[in-house]
Coordinates of C-alpha atoms (C1' of nucleotides) in Angstrom, one line a residue:
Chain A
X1 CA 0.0 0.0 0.0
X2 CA 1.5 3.1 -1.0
X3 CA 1.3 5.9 1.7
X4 CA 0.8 9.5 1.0
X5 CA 2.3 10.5 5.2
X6 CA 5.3 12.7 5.5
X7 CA 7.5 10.6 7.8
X8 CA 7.8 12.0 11.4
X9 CA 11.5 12.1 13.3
X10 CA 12.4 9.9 16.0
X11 CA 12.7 13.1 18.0
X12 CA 9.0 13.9 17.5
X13 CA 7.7 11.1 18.2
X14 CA 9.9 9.8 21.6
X15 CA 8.6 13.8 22.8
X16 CA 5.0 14.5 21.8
X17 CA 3.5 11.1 20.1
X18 CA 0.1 10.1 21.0
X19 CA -0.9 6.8 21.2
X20 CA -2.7 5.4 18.5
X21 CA -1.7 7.6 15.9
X22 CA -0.9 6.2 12.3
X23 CA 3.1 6.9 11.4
X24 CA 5.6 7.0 8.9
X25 CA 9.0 6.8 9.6
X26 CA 12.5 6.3 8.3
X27 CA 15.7 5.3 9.5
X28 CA 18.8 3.2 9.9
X29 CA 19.0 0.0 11.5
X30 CA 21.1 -0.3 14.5
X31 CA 19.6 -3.9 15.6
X32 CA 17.1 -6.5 14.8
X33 CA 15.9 -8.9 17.3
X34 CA 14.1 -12.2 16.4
X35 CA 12.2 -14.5 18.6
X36 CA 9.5 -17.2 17.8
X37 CA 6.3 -15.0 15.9
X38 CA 7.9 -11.8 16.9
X39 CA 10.4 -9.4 15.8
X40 CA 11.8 -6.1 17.1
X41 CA 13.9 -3.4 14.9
X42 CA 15.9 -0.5 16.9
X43 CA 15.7 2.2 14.2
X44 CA 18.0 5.6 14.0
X45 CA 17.0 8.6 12.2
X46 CA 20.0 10.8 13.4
X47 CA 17.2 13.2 14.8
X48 CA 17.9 12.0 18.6
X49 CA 20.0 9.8 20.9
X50 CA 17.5 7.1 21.3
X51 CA 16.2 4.6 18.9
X52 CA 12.6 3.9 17.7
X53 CA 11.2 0.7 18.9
X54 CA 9.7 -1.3 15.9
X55 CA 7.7 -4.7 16.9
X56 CA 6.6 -6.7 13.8
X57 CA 4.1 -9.4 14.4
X58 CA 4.1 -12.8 12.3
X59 CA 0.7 -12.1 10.6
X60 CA 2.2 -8.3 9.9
X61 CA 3.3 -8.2 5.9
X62 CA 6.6 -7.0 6.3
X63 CA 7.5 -9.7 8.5
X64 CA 8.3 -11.4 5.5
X65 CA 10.8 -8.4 4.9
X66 CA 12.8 -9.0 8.0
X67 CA 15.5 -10.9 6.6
X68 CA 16.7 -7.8 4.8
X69 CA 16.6 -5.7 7.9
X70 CA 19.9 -6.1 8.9
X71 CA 22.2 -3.8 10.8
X72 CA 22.5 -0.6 8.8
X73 CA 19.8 -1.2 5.8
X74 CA 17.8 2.2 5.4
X75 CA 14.0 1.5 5.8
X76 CA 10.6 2.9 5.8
X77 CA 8.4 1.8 8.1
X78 CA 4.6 2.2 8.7
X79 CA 2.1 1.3 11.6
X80 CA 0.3 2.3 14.7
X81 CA 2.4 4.3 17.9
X82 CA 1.6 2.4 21.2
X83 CA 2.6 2.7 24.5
X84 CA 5.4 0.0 25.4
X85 CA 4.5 -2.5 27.3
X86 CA 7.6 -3.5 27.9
X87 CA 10.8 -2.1 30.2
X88 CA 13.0 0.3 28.1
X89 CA 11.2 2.7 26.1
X90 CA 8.0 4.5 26.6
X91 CA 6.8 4.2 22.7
X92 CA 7.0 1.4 20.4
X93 CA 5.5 1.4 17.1
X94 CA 3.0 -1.8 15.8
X95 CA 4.4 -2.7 11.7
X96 CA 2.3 -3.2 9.0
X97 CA 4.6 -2.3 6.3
X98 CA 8.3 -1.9 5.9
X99 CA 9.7 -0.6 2.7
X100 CA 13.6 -1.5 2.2
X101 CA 15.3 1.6 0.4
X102 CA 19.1 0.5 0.9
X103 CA 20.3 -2.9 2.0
X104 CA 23.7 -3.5 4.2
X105 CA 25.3 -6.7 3.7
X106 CA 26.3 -8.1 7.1
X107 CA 29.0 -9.7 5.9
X108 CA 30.8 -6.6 4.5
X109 CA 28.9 -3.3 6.2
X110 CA 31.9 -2.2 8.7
X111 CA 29.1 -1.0 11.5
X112 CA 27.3 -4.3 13.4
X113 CA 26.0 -4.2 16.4
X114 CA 29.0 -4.6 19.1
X115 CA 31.6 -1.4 20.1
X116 CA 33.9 -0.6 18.2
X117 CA 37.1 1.8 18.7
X118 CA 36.9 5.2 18.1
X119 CA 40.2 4.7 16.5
X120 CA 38.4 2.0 13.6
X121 CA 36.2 4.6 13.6
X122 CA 38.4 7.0 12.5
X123 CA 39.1 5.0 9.6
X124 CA 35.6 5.0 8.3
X125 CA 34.6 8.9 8.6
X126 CA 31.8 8.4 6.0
X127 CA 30.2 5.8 8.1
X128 CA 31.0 7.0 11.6
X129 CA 28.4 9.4 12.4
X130 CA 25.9 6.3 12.2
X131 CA 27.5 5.8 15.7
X132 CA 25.5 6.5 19.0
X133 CA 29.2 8.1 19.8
X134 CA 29.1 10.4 16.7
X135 CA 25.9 11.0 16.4
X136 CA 25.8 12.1 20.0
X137 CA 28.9 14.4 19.6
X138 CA 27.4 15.9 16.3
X139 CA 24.8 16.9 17.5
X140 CA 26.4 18.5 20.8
X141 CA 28.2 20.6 18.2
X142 CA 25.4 21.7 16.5
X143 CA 23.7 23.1 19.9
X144 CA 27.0 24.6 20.3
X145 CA 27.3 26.5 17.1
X146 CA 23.6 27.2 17.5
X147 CA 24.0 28.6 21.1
X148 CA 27.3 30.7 20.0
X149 CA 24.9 32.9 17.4
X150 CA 22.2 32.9 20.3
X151 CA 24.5 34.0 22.5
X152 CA 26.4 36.9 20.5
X153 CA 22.9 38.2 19.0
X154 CA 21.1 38.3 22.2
X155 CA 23.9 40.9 23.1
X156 CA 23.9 43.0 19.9
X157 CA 27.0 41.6 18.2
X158 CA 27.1 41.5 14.5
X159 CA 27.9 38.6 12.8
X160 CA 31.1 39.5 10.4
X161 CA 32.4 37.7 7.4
X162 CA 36.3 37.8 7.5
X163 CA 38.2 36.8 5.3
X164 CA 39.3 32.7 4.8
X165 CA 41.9 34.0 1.7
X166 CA 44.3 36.7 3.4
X167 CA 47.2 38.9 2.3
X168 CA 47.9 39.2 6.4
X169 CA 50.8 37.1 7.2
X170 CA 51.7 38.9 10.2
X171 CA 50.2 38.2 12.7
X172 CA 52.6 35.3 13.8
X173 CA 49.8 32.9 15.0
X174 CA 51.7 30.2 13.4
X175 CA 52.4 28.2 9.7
X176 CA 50.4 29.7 6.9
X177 CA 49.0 27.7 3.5
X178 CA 50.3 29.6 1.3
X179 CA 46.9 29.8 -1.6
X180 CA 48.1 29.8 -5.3
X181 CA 47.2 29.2 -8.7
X182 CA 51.2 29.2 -10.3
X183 CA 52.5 26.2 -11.8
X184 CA 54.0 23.6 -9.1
X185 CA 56.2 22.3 -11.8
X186 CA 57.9 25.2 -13.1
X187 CA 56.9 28.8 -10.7
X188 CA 58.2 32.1 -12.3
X189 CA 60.9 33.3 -10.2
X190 CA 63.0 36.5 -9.3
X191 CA 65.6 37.6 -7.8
X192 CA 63.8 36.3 -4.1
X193 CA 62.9 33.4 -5.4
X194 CA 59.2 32.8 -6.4
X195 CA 57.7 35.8 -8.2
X196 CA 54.3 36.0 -6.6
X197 CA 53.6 39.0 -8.1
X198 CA 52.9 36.9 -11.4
X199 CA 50.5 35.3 -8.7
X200 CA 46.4 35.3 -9.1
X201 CA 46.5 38.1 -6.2
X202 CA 49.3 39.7 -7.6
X203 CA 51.0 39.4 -4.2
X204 CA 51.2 36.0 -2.1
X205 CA 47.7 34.9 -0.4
X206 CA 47.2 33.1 2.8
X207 CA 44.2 31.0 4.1
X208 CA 43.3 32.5 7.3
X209 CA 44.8 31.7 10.6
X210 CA 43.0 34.5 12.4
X211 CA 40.1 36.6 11.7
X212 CA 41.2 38.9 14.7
X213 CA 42.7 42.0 12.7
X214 CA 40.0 42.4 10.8
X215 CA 37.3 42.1 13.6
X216 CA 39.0 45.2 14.8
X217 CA 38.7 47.2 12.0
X218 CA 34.8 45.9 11.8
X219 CA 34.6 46.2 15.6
X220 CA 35.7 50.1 15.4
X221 CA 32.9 51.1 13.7
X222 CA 29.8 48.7 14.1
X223 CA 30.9 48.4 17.5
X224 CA 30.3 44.7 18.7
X225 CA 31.5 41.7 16.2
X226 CA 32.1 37.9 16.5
X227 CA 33.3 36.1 13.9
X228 CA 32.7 32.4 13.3
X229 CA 34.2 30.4 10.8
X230 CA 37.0 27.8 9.6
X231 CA 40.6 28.7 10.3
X232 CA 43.9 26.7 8.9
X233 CA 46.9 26.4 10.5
X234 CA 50.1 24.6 8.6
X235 CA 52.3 23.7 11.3
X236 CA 53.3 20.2 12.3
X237 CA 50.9 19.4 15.1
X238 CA 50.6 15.8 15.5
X239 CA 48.4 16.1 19.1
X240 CA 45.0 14.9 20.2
X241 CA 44.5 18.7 20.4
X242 CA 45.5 20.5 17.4
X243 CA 43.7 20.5 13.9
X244 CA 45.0 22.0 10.3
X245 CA 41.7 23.0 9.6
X246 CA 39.0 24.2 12.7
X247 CA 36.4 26.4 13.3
X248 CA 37.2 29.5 15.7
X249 CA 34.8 32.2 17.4
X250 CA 36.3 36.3 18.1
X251 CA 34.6 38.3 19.7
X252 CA 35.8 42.0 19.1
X253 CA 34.0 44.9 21.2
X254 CA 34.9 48.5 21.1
X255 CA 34.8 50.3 24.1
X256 CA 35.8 47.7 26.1
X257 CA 38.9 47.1 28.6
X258 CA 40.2 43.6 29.6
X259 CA 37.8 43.4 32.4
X260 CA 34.7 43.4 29.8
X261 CA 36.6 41.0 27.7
X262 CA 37.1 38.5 31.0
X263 CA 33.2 39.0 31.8
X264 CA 32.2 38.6 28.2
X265 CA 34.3 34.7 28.1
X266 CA 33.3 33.9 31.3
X267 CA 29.5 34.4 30.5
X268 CA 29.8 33.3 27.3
X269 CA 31.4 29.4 28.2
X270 CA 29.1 29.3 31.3
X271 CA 26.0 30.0 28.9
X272 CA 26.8 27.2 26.6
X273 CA 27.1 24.3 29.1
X274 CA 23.9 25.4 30.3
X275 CA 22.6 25.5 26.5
X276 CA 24.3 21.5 26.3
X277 CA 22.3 21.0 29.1
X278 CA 19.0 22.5 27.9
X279 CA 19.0 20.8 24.8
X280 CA 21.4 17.6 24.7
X281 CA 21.1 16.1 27.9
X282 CA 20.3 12.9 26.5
X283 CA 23.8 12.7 24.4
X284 CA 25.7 14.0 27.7
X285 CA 23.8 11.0 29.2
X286 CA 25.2 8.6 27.1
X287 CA 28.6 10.1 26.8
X288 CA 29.1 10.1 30.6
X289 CA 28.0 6.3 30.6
X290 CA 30.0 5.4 28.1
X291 CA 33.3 7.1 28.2
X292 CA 33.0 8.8 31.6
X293 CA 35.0 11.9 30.5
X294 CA 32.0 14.6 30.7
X295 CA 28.8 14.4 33.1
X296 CA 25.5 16.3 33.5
X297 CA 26.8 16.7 36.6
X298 CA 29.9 18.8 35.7
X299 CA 28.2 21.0 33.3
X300 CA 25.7 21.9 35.4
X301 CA 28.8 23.0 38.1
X302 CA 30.8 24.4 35.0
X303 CA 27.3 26.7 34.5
X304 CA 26.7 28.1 37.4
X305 CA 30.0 28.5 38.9
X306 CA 32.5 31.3 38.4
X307 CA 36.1 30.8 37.1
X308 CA 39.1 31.6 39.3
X309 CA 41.1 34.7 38.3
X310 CA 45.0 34.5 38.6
X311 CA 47.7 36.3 37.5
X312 CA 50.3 35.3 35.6
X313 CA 53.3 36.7 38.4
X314 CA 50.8 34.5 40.9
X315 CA 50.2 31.5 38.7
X316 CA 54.4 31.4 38.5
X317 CA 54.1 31.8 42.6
X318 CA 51.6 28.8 43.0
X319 CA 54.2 26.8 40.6
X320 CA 57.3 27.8 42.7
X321 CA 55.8 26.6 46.0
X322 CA 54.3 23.5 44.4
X323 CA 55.9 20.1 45.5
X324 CA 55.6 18.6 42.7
X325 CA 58.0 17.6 40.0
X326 CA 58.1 19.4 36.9
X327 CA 59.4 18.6 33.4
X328 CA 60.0 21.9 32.5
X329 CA 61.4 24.6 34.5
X330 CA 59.2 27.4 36.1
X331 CA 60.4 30.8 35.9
X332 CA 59.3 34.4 35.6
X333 CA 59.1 35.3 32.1
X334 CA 58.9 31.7 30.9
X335 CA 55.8 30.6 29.3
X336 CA 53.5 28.2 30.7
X337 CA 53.8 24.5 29.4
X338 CA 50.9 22.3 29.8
X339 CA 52.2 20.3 32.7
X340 CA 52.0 23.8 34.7
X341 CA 48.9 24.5 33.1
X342 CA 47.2 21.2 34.1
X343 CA 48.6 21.6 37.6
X344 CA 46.9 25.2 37.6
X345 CA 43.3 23.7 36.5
X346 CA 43.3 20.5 38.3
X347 CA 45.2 21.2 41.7
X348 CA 45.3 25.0 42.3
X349 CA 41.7 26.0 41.2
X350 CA 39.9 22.7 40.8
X351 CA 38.6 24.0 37.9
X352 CA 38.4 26.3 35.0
X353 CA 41.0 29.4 36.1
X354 CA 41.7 32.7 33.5
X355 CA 45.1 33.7 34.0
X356 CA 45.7 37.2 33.0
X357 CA 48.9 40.0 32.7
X358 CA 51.3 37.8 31.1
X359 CA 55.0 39.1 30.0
X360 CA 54.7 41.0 27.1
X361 CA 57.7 38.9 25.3
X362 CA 55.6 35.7 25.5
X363 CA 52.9 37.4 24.1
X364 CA 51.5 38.9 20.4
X365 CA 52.7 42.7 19.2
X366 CA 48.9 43.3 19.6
X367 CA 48.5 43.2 23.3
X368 CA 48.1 46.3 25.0
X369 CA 51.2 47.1 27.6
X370 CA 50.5 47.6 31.0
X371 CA 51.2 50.3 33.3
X372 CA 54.3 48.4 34.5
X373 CA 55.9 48.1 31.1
X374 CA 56.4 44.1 31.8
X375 CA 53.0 43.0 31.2
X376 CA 50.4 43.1 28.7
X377 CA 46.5 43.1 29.5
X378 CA 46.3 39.3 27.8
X379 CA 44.0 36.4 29.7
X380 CA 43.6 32.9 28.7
X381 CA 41.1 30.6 29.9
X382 CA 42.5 27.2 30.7
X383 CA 39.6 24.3 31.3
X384 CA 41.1 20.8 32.8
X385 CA 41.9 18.2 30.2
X386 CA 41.9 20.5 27.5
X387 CA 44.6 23.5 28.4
X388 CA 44.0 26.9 26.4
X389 CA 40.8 26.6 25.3
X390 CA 40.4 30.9 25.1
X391 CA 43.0 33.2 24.2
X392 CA 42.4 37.3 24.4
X393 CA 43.6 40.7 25.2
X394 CA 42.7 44.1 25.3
X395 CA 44.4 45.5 22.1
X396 CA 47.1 48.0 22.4
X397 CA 45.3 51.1 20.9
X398 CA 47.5 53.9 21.2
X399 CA 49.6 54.3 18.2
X400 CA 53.0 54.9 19.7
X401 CA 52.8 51.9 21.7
X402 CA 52.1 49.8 19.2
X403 CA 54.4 50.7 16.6
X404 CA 56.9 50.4 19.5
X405 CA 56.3 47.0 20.0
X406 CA 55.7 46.1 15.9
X407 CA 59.7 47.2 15.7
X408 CA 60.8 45.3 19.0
X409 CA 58.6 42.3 17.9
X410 CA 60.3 42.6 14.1
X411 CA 56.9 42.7 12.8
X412 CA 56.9 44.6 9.1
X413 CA 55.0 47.9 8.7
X414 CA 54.7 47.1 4.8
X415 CA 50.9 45.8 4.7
X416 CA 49.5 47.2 7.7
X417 CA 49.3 50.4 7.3
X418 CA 45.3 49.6 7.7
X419 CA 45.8 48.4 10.8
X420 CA 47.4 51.3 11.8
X421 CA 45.0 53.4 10.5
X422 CA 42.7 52.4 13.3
X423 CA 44.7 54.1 15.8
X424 CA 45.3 57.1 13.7
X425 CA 41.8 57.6 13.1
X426 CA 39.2 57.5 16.0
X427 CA 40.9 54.9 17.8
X428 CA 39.9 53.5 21.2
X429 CA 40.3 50.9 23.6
X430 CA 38.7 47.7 22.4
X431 CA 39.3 44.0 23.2
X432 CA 38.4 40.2 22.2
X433 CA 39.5 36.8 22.2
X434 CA 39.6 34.0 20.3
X435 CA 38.0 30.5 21.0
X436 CA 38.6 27.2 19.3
X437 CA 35.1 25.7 18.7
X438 CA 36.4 22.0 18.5
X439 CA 38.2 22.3 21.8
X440 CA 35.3 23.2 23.3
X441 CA 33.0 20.7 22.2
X442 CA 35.8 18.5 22.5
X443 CA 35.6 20.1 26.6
X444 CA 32.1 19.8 26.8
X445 CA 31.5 16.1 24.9
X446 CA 35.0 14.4 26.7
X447 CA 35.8 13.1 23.5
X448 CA 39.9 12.2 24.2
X449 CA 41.0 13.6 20.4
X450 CA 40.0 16.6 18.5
X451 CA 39.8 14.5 15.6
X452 CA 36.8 12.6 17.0
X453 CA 34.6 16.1 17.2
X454 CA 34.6 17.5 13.4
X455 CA 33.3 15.1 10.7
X456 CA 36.4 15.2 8.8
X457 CA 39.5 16.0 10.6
X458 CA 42.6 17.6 8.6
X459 CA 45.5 17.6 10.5
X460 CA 49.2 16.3 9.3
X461 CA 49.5 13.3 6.7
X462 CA 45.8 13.3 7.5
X463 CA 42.9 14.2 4.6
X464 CA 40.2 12.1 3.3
X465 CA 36.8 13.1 1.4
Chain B
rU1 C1' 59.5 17.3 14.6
rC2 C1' 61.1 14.4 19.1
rC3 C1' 60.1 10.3 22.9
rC4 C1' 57.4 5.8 24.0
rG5 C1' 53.8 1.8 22.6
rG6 C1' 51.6 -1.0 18.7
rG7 C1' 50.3 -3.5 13.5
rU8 C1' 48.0 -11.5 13.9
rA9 C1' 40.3 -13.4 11.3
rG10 C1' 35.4 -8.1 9.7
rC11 C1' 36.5 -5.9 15.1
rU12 C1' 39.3 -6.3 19.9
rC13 C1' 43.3 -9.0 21.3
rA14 C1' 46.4 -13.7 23.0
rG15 C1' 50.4 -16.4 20.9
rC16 C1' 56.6 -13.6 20.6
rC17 C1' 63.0 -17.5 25.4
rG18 C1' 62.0 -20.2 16.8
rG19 C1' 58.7 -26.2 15.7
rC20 C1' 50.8 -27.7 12.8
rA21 C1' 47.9 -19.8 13.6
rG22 C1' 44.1 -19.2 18.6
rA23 C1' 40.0 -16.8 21.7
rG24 C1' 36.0 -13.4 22.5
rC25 C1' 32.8 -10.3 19.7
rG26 C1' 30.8 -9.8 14.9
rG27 C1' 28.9 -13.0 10.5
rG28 C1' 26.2 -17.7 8.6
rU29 C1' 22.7 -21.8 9.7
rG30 C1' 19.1 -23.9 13.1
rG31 C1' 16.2 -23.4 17.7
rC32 C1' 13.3 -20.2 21.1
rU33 C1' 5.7 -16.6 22.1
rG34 C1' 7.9 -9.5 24.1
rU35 C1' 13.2 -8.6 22.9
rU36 C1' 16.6 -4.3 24.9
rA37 C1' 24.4 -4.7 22.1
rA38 C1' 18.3 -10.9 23.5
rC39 C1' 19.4 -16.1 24.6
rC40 C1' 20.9 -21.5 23.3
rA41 C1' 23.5 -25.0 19.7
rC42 C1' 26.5 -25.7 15.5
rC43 C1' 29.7 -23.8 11.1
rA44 C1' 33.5 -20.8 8.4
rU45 C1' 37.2 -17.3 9.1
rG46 C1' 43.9 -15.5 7.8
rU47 C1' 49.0 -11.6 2.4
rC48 C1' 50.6 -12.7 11.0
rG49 C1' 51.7 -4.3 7.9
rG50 C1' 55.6 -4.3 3.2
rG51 C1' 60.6 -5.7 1.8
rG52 C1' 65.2 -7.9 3.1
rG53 C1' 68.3 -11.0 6.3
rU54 C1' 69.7 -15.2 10.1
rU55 C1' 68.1 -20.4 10.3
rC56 C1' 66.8 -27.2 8.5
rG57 C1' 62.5 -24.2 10.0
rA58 C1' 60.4 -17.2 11.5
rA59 C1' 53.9 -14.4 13.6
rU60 C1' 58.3 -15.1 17.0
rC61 C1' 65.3 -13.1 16.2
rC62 C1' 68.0 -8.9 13.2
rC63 C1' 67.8 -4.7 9.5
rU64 C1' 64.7 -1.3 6.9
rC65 C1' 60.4 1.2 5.2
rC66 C1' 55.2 2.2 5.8
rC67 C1' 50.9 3.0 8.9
rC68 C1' 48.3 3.7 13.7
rG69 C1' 47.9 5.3 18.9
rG70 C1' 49.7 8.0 23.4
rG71 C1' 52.9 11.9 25.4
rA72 C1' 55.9 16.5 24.4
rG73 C1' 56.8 20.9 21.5
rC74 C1' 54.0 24.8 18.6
rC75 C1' 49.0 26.7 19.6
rA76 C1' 43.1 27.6 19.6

RNA sequence: UCCCGGGUAGCUCAGCCGGCAGAGCGGGUGGCUGUUAACCACCAUGUCGGGGGUUCGAAUCCCUCCCCGGGAGCCA
């Protein structure tokens, strides 16, 4: 019998189904279960954590269709919503027909029904998100990415467009792709080697590791701006924390001091757990069973309570006095490695700590100097686990400063003369930060590597799709 | 890039002081009147990562290359 109903999501139907209500739905299925005259299908749709029940009777039709509902075929199936009578699931839906739109051999599909590791995983990216694991952690990331724009709007930030292709190669955030349409085999050259000025840009182009310097030129005149969008970073990174390509949030707000920045991060990662929790609670459920590396428990704690602040002259004092053995040595002026960090989070504050006023020589030209002439007005957020998870500053907006530390930082004036500008014209204190969306959902899910939280990872030696 | 650990059945792994290649899960077949990664019985798994060497004989010892994981550095 052909059916004319729009299929409903598993979603829909676990929240607001009535009982006795005709249904379509389709899915993927996870398991079938086969006794004497009966016959149960857990179906998937992708649209939520838990499966559909499907119970098909004997004397149903698609009985006879069972066979072919193996782990992973893609199915339509029809019948009447009832109330469970069984332990396990409040719903379960009565089949009278099952249409089979894709088979999966169980002999050859890579997905049955026993765990697998999230390293086989890793080698089937196209089939992976048909995981509870991924499916949960994808969809964490989209209440994430939803919840950033919630959050940013809700305060009157606009949403800017920066650049992925940039001429900026200054900044010194790290290893740049270089972007390029010359001939790999035989690029025109002069005196310095390459002639990039024979180049499609006419100079050399970058993809973006940064939107930052252009939220400030965007941020000093619509006042506040966030960016959100893929970033690419070329250096040899071969971590359970580092990507080549990610996804990073920046904030930039005029009129604001390092304080406002602080307050703004602060409320801003606090919101979002408590977004995870609004809306993915079932998916932090079954993480936290399953892998035991996030809980409802901690996000709830991570919402409501405030971060530790720290200095960075402090933060060195708490090091000093600590008994325990460290790696690498701990020293004014020296820059925090992650065995101090994760001593700072998980022994000193017990929790996520924001360590501000850092030496300006471990810092970026961009940072705006202190009144002691040692420090600059930086702060990073470091979560346990994770490390950095939020770097930010005020931004040095007097002129004279700046170029003072451009030259001492041996950062070229040639191409940023824009930048510049800013503080020629109408400038004024402003601040932001910058946020690497995988790490946090990597924070927030528990997932152990980075590469386990975007659908396909790019990181050295590593690209597929 | 550096330091460790690993690569044996579709998956997870044992076998490694040289002597017939194994288990669990998954898969197939049959059974079972409501299952929850169902259960019970039986059946089949193979380039022991690639190449070279030592040896009568190598999954096992040696060399080399490749790949994967963890940690570190760089950072978000």
């Amino acid at each position: 019998m052909e059916t004319t109903m729009k299929r409903l999501k598993v979603k829909n139907i676990l929240s607001d189904g009535n009982a006795g209500q005709a249904i379509t739905v389709c899915g993927w299925v996870r398991t079938r279960r086969e006794s004497r005259g009966i016959a149960f299908i857990a179906l998937n749709d992708g649209s939520a954590q838990d499966t559909l029940q499907l119970v098909i009777a004997e004397t149903s039709p698609a009985f006879q269709k069972l066979t072919r509902c193996n782990t992973g075929a893609a199915i339509k199936a029809t019948g009447i919503l009832k109330e469970s009578p069984a332990q396990g699931q409040k719903f379960e839906v009565e089949i009278s027909e099952i249409e089979i739109f894709g088979d999966a051999d169980p002999a050859s599909y890579p997905l049955q029904k026993k765990g697998h590791t999230l390293e086989f995983l890793r080698e089937i990216g196209h089939l992976r998100p048909r995981t509870n694991t991924f499916g949960a952690v994808f969809r964490v990331r989209n209440i994430l990415a939803e919840a950033v724009h919630e959050f940013f709007q809700g305060r009157g930030f606009v949403w800017v467009h920066t650049p992925v292709i940039t001429a900026s190669d200054c900044e010194g955030a790290g290893d740049l792709f270089t972007v390029t349409t010359l001939d790999l085999e035989k690029p025109p050259r002069d005196n310095n080697g390459i002639d990039f000025s024979q180049d499609f840009f006419g100079k050399r182009a970058y993809l973006t590791v940064s939107g930052q310097l252009e939220a400030e030129f965007l941020a000093m005149s619509l006042g506040d701006v966030y960016t959100f969008g893929p970033t690419f970073r070329a250096e040899n990174s071969n971590t359970t924390r580092h990507l080549s390509e990610f996804w990073m949030i920046e904030p930039e707000m005029a009129f604001a001091d390092i304080r406002d920045d602080m307050e703004l991060a602060e409320n801003f990662f606090r919101t979002l757990c408590g977004k995870v929790l609004e809306k993915g609670e079932s998916e932090i459920a079954f993480l936290e069973k399953f892998y035991k590396n996030t809980s409802i428990s901690e996000l709830k704690n991570l919402s409501e309570k405030s971060f530790v602040h720290i200095t960075y002259t402090e933060a060195v004092k708490e090091l000093e006095k600590a008994t325990e053995k460290f790696e690498f040595p701990v020293k004014w002026g020296l820059d925090l490695q992650s065995e101090h960090e994760r001593y700072l989070t998980d022994k000193v504050c017990k929790g996520p700590v924001i360590v501000t006023d850092y030496p300006k020589e471990i810092k970026a030209f961009y940072m705006r100097m202190n009144d002691d002439g040692k420090t600059v007005a930086a702060m990073d957020v470091l979560v346990p686990k994770i490390g950095e998870i939020i770097g930010g500053s005020q931004r040095e907006e007097r002129l004279e400063a700046l170029t003072e530390r451009m030259s001492q930082s041996g950062i070229p004036f040639e191409n940023v003369e824009w930048y510049l500008d800013l503080r020629r014209f109408g400038s004024a204190p402003h601040a932001g930060f910058g946020l690497g969306f995988e790490r946090l959902v990597q924070y927030i899910t528990g997932m152990h590597n980075i590469r386990d939280v975007i659908p396909c990872p790019r990181a050295p030696q590593t690209i597929k799709f």
